[in-house]
Amino acid sequence: MSETVYNRIALLRAERGVTRRQLADALGVHYQTVGYLERGEYSPSLYLALKIAEYFEVPVEVVFSTTPFPRIGERSA
């Protein structure tokens, strides 16, 4: 069983025109942490995951998942 946490942080940042540094500053983390999160090299604490969702004003399930998100343009089964 994989413990990978998938996320849409890069997509949400791009949609809103937010840099990694801007997001990191808003969250109180180092900008490299945002990069690690986006690449799946680091799984956030529950607190950080909730802060990210709060920042983007979306439910946490929109940002994070235990299964891969469908690619843009793919139909869901």
CSV table of N, CA and C in Angstrom, one decimal:
chain,number,residue,atom,x,y,z
A,1,MET,N,0.8,-1.2,0.0
A,1,MET,CA,0.0,0.0,0.0
A,1,MET,C,0.9,1.2,0.0
A,2,SER,N,0.7,2.1,-1.0
A,2,SER,CA,1.5,3.3,-1.1
A,2,SER,C,1.0,4.4,-0.2
A,3,GLU,N,1.9,5.2,0.4
A,3,GLU,CA,1.5,6.3,1.2
A,3,GLU,C,1.7,7.6,0.5
A,4,THR,N,1.7,7.6,-0.8
A,4,THR,CA,1.9,8.8,-1.6
A,4,THR,C,0.7,9.7,-1.4
A,5,VAL,N,1.0,11.0,-1.3
A,5,VAL,CA,-0.1,12.0,-1.3
A,5,VAL,C,0.1,12.9,-2.5
A,6,TYR,N,-1.0,12.9,-3.4
A,6,TYR,CA,-1.0,13.6,-4.6
A,6,TYR,C,-1.5,15.0,-4.3
A,7,ASN,N,-1.1,16.0,-5.1
A,7,ASN,CA,-1.6,17.3,-4.9
A,7,ASN,C,-1.7,18.1,-6.2
A,8,ARG,N,-2.5,19.2,-6.1
A,8,ARG,CA,-2.7,20.1,-7.2
A,8,ARG,C,-2.1,21.5,-6.9
A,9,ILE,N,-1.1,21.6,-6.0
A,9,ILE,CA,-0.6,22.9,-5.6
A,9,ILE,C,-0.1,23.7,-6.8
A,10,ALA,N,0.7,23.1,-7.7
A,10,ALA,CA,1.2,23.8,-8.8
A,10,ALA,C,0.1,24.3,-9.7
A,11,LEU,N,-0.9,23.5,-10.0
A,11,LEU,CA,-2.0,23.9,-10.8
A,11,LEU,C,-2.8,25.1,-10.2
A,12,LEU,N,-3.0,25.0,-8.9
A,12,LEU,CA,-3.7,26.1,-8.2
A,12,LEU,C,-2.9,27.4,-8.2
A,13,ARG,N,-1.6,27.3,-8.0
A,13,ARG,CA,-0.7,28.4,-8.0
A,13,ARG,C,-0.7,29.1,-9.4
A,14,ALA,N,-0.7,28.3,-10.5
A,14,ALA,CA,-0.6,28.8,-11.8
A,14,ALA,C,-2.0,29.5,-12.2
A,15,GLU,N,-3.1,28.9,-11.8
A,15,GLU,CA,-4.4,29.5,-12.0
A,15,GLU,C,-4.5,30.9,-11.4
A,16,ARG,N,-3.9,31.0,-10.3
A,16,ARG,CA,-4.0,32.3,-9.5
A,16,ARG,C,-2.8,33.2,-9.7
A,17,GLY,N,-1.8,32.8,-10.4
A,17,GLY,CA,-0.7,33.7,-10.7
A,17,GLY,C,0.2,33.9,-9.4
A,18,VAL,N,0.3,32.9,-8.6
A,18,VAL,CA,1.0,32.9,-7.3
A,18,VAL,C,2.4,32.2,-7.5
A,19,THR,N,3.4,32.9,-7.1
A,19,THR,CA,4.8,32.2,-7.1
A,19,THR,C,4.9,31.3,-5.9
A,20,ARG,N,5.9,30.4,-6.0
A,20,ARG,CA,6.3,29.6,-4.9
A,20,ARG,C,6.6,30.4,-3.7
A,21,ARG,N,7.4,31.4,-3.9
A,21,ARG,CA,7.8,32.3,-2.8
A,21,ARG,C,6.6,33.0,-2.1
A,22,GLN,N,5.7,33.5,-2.9
A,22,GLN,CA,4.5,34.1,-2.4
A,22,GLN,C,3.7,33.1,-1.5
A,23,LEU,N,3.5,31.9,-2.1
A,23,LEU,CA,2.7,30.9,-1.3
A,23,LEU,C,3.5,30.6,0.0
A,24,ALA,N,4.8,30.4,-0.1
A,24,ALA,CA,5.6,30.0,1.0
A,24,ALA,C,5.5,31.1,2.1
A,25,ASP,N,5.6,32.3,1.7
A,25,ASP,CA,5.5,33.5,2.7
A,25,ASP,C,4.2,33.5,3.4
A,26,ALA,N,3.1,33.2,2.6
A,26,ALA,CA,1.8,33.2,3.2
A,26,ALA,C,1.6,32.1,4.2
A,27,LEU,N,2.3,31.0,3.9
A,27,LEU,CA,2.2,29.8,4.8
A,27,LEU,C,3.2,29.7,5.9
A,28,GLY,N,4.2,30.6,5.8
A,28,GLY,CA,5.2,30.6,6.8
A,28,GLY,C,6.2,29.4,6.7
A,29,VAL,N,6.5,29.0,5.4
A,29,VAL,CA,7.4,27.9,5.2
A,29,VAL,C,8.5,28.4,4.2
A,30,HIS,N,9.6,27.7,4.0
A,30,HIS,CA,10.6,28.1,3.0
A,30,HIS,C,10.0,27.8,1.6
A,31,TYR,N,10.4,28.6,0.7
A,31,TYR,CA,9.9,28.4,-0.7
A,31,TYR,C,10.3,27.1,-1.3
A,32,GLN,N,11.4,26.5,-0.9
A,32,GLN,CA,11.8,25.2,-1.4
A,32,GLN,C,10.8,24.1,-0.9
A,33,THR,N,10.2,24.3,0.3
A,33,THR,CA,9.2,23.4,0.8
A,33,THR,C,8.0,23.3,-0.2
A,34,VAL,N,7.6,24.4,-0.8
A,34,VAL,CA,6.5,24.4,-1.7
A,34,VAL,C,6.9,23.5,-2.9
A,35,GLY,N,8.2,23.7,-3.4
A,35,GLY,CA,8.6,22.8,-4.5
A,35,GLY,C,8.6,21.4,-4.2
A,36,TYR,N,9.1,21.0,-3.0
A,36,TYR,CA,9.1,19.6,-2.5
A,36,TYR,C,7.7,19.1,-2.5
A,37,LEU,N,6.8,19.9,-2.0
A,37,LEU,CA,5.3,19.5,-1.9
A,37,LEU,C,4.8,19.2,-3.3
A,38,GLU,N,5.0,20.2,-4.2
A,38,GLU,CA,4.5,20.1,-5.6
A,38,GLU,C,5.0,18.8,-6.3
A,39,ARG,N,6.3,18.5,-6.1
A,39,ARG,CA,6.9,17.3,-6.7
A,39,ARG,C,6.6,16.0,-6.0
A,40,GLY,N,5.9,16.1,-4.9
A,40,GLY,CA,5.6,14.9,-4.1
A,40,GLY,C,6.7,14.3,-3.4
A,41,GLU,N,7.8,15.1,-3.1
A,41,GLU,CA,8.9,14.7,-2.4
A,41,GLU,C,8.7,14.9,-0.9
A,42,TYR,N,7.7,15.5,-0.5
A,42,TYR,CA,7.4,15.8,0.9
A,42,TYR,C,5.9,15.8,1.1
A,43,SER,N,5.4,15.1,2.1
A,43,SER,CA,4.0,15.1,2.4
A,43,SER,C,3.7,16.1,3.5
A,44,PRO,N,2.8,17.0,3.4
A,44,PRO,CA,2.5,18.0,4.4
A,44,PRO,C,1.9,17.4,5.7
A,45,SER,N,2.1,18.1,6.8
A,45,SER,CA,1.4,17.8,8.0
A,45,SER,C,-0.1,18.1,7.7
A,46,LEU,N,-1.0,17.6,8.5
A,46,LEU,CA,-2.4,17.9,8.4
A,46,LEU,C,-2.6,19.4,8.5
A,47,TYR,N,-1.9,20.0,9.5
A,47,TYR,CA,-2.0,21.5,9.7
A,47,TYR,C,-1.6,22.2,8.4
A,48,LEU,N,-0.5,21.9,7.8
A,48,LEU,CA,0.0,22.6,6.6
A,48,LEU,C,-1.0,22.3,5.4
A,49,ALA,N,-1.5,21.1,5.3
A,49,ALA,CA,-2.4,20.8,4.2
A,49,ALA,C,-3.7,21.7,4.4
A,50,LEU,N,-4.2,21.8,5.6
A,50,LEU,CA,-5.3,22.6,5.8
A,50,LEU,C,-5.1,24.1,5.5
A,51,LYS,N,-3.9,24.6,5.9
A,51,LYS,CA,-3.5,26.0,5.6
A,51,LYS,C,-3.4,26.2,4.1
A,52,ILE,N,-2.9,25.3,3.4
A,52,ILE,CA,-2.8,25.4,1.9
A,52,ILE,C,-4.2,25.5,1.3
A,53,ALA,N,-5.1,24.6,1.7
A,53,ALA,CA,-6.5,24.6,1.2
A,53,ALA,C,-7.1,25.9,1.6
A,54,GLU,N,-6.9,26.4,2.8
A,54,GLU,CA,-7.5,27.7,3.3
A,54,GLU,C,-7.0,28.8,2.4
A,55,TYR,N,-5.7,28.8,2.1
A,55,TYR,CA,-5.1,29.9,1.3
A,55,TYR,C,-5.8,30.0,-0.1
A,56,PHE,N,-6.0,28.8,-0.7
A,56,PHE,CA,-6.6,28.8,-2.0
A,56,PHE,C,-8.2,28.8,-1.9
A,57,GLU,N,-8.7,28.8,-0.7
A,57,GLU,CA,-10.1,28.9,-0.5
A,57,GLU,C,-10.9,27.8,-1.1
A,58,VAL,N,-10.4,26.6,-1.0
A,58,VAL,CA,-11.0,25.4,-1.5
A,58,VAL,C,-11.0,24.3,-0.4
A,59,PRO,N,-11.8,23.3,-0.5
A,59,PRO,CA,-11.8,22.1,0.4
A,59,PRO,C,-10.4,21.4,0.2
A,60,VAL,N,-9.9,20.8,1.3
A,60,VAL,CA,-8.6,20.2,1.3
A,60,VAL,C,-8.6,19.1,0.2
A,61,GLU,N,-9.8,18.4,-0.1
A,61,GLU,CA,-9.8,17.4,-1.1
A,61,GLU,C,-9.6,17.9,-2.5
A,62,VAL,N,-9.7,19.2,-2.7
A,62,VAL,CA,-9.5,19.7,-4.0
A,62,VAL,C,-7.9,19.8,-4.2
A,63,VAL,N,-7.2,20.0,-3.1
A,63,VAL,CA,-5.8,20.1,-3.2
A,63,VAL,C,-5.0,18.8,-3.1
A,64,PHE,N,-5.5,17.9,-2.2
A,64,PHE,CA,-4.8,16.7,-1.9
A,64,PHE,C,-5.6,15.5,-2.1
A,65,SER,N,-5.0,14.3,-2.4
A,65,SER,CA,-5.7,13.1,-2.6
A,65,SER,C,-4.7,11.9,-2.4
A,66,THR,N,-5.2,10.8,-2.0
A,66,THR,CA,-4.4,9.6,-1.9
A,66,THR,C,-4.3,8.8,-3.2
A,67,THR,N,-5.1,9.2,-4.2
A,67,THR,CA,-5.1,8.6,-5.6
A,67,THR,C,-4.7,9.7,-6.6
A,68,PRO,N,-4.1,9.4,-7.7
A,68,PRO,CA,-3.7,10.4,-8.6
A,68,PRO,C,-5.0,11.2,-9.2
A,69,PHE,N,-4.8,12.5,-9.4
A,69,PHE,CA,-5.9,13.3,-10.0
A,69,PHE,C,-5.9,13.0,-11.5
A,70,PRO,N,-7.1,13.0,-12.1
A,70,PRO,CA,-7.1,12.8,-13.6
A,70,PRO,C,-6.4,14.0,-14.2
A,71,ARG,N,-5.8,13.7,-15.4
A,71,ARG,CA,-5.1,14.7,-16.1
A,71,ARG,C,-6.2,15.6,-16.7
A,72,ILE,N,-5.8,16.9,-16.9
A,72,ILE,CA,-6.7,17.8,-17.5
A,72,ILE,C,-7.2,17.3,-18.9
A,73,GLY,N,-8.5,17.3,-19.1
A,73,GLY,CA,-9.0,16.9,-20.4
A,73,GLY,C,-9.4,15.4,-20.4
A,74,GLU,N,-9.0,14.6,-19.4
A,74,GLU,CA,-9.4,13.2,-19.3
A,74,GLU,C,-10.8,13.1,-18.7
A,75,ARG,N,-11.5,12.2,-19.1
A,75,ARG,CA,-12.8,11.9,-18.5
A,75,ARG,C,-12.6,11.0,-17.3
A,76,SER,N,-13.4,11.3,-16.3
A,76,SER,CA,-13.3,10.4,-15.1
A,76,SER,C,-14.2,9.2,-15.4
A,77,ALA,N,-13.8,8.0,-14.8
A,77,ALA,CA,-14.6,6.8,-15.1
A,77,ALA,C,-15.8,6.7,-14.3
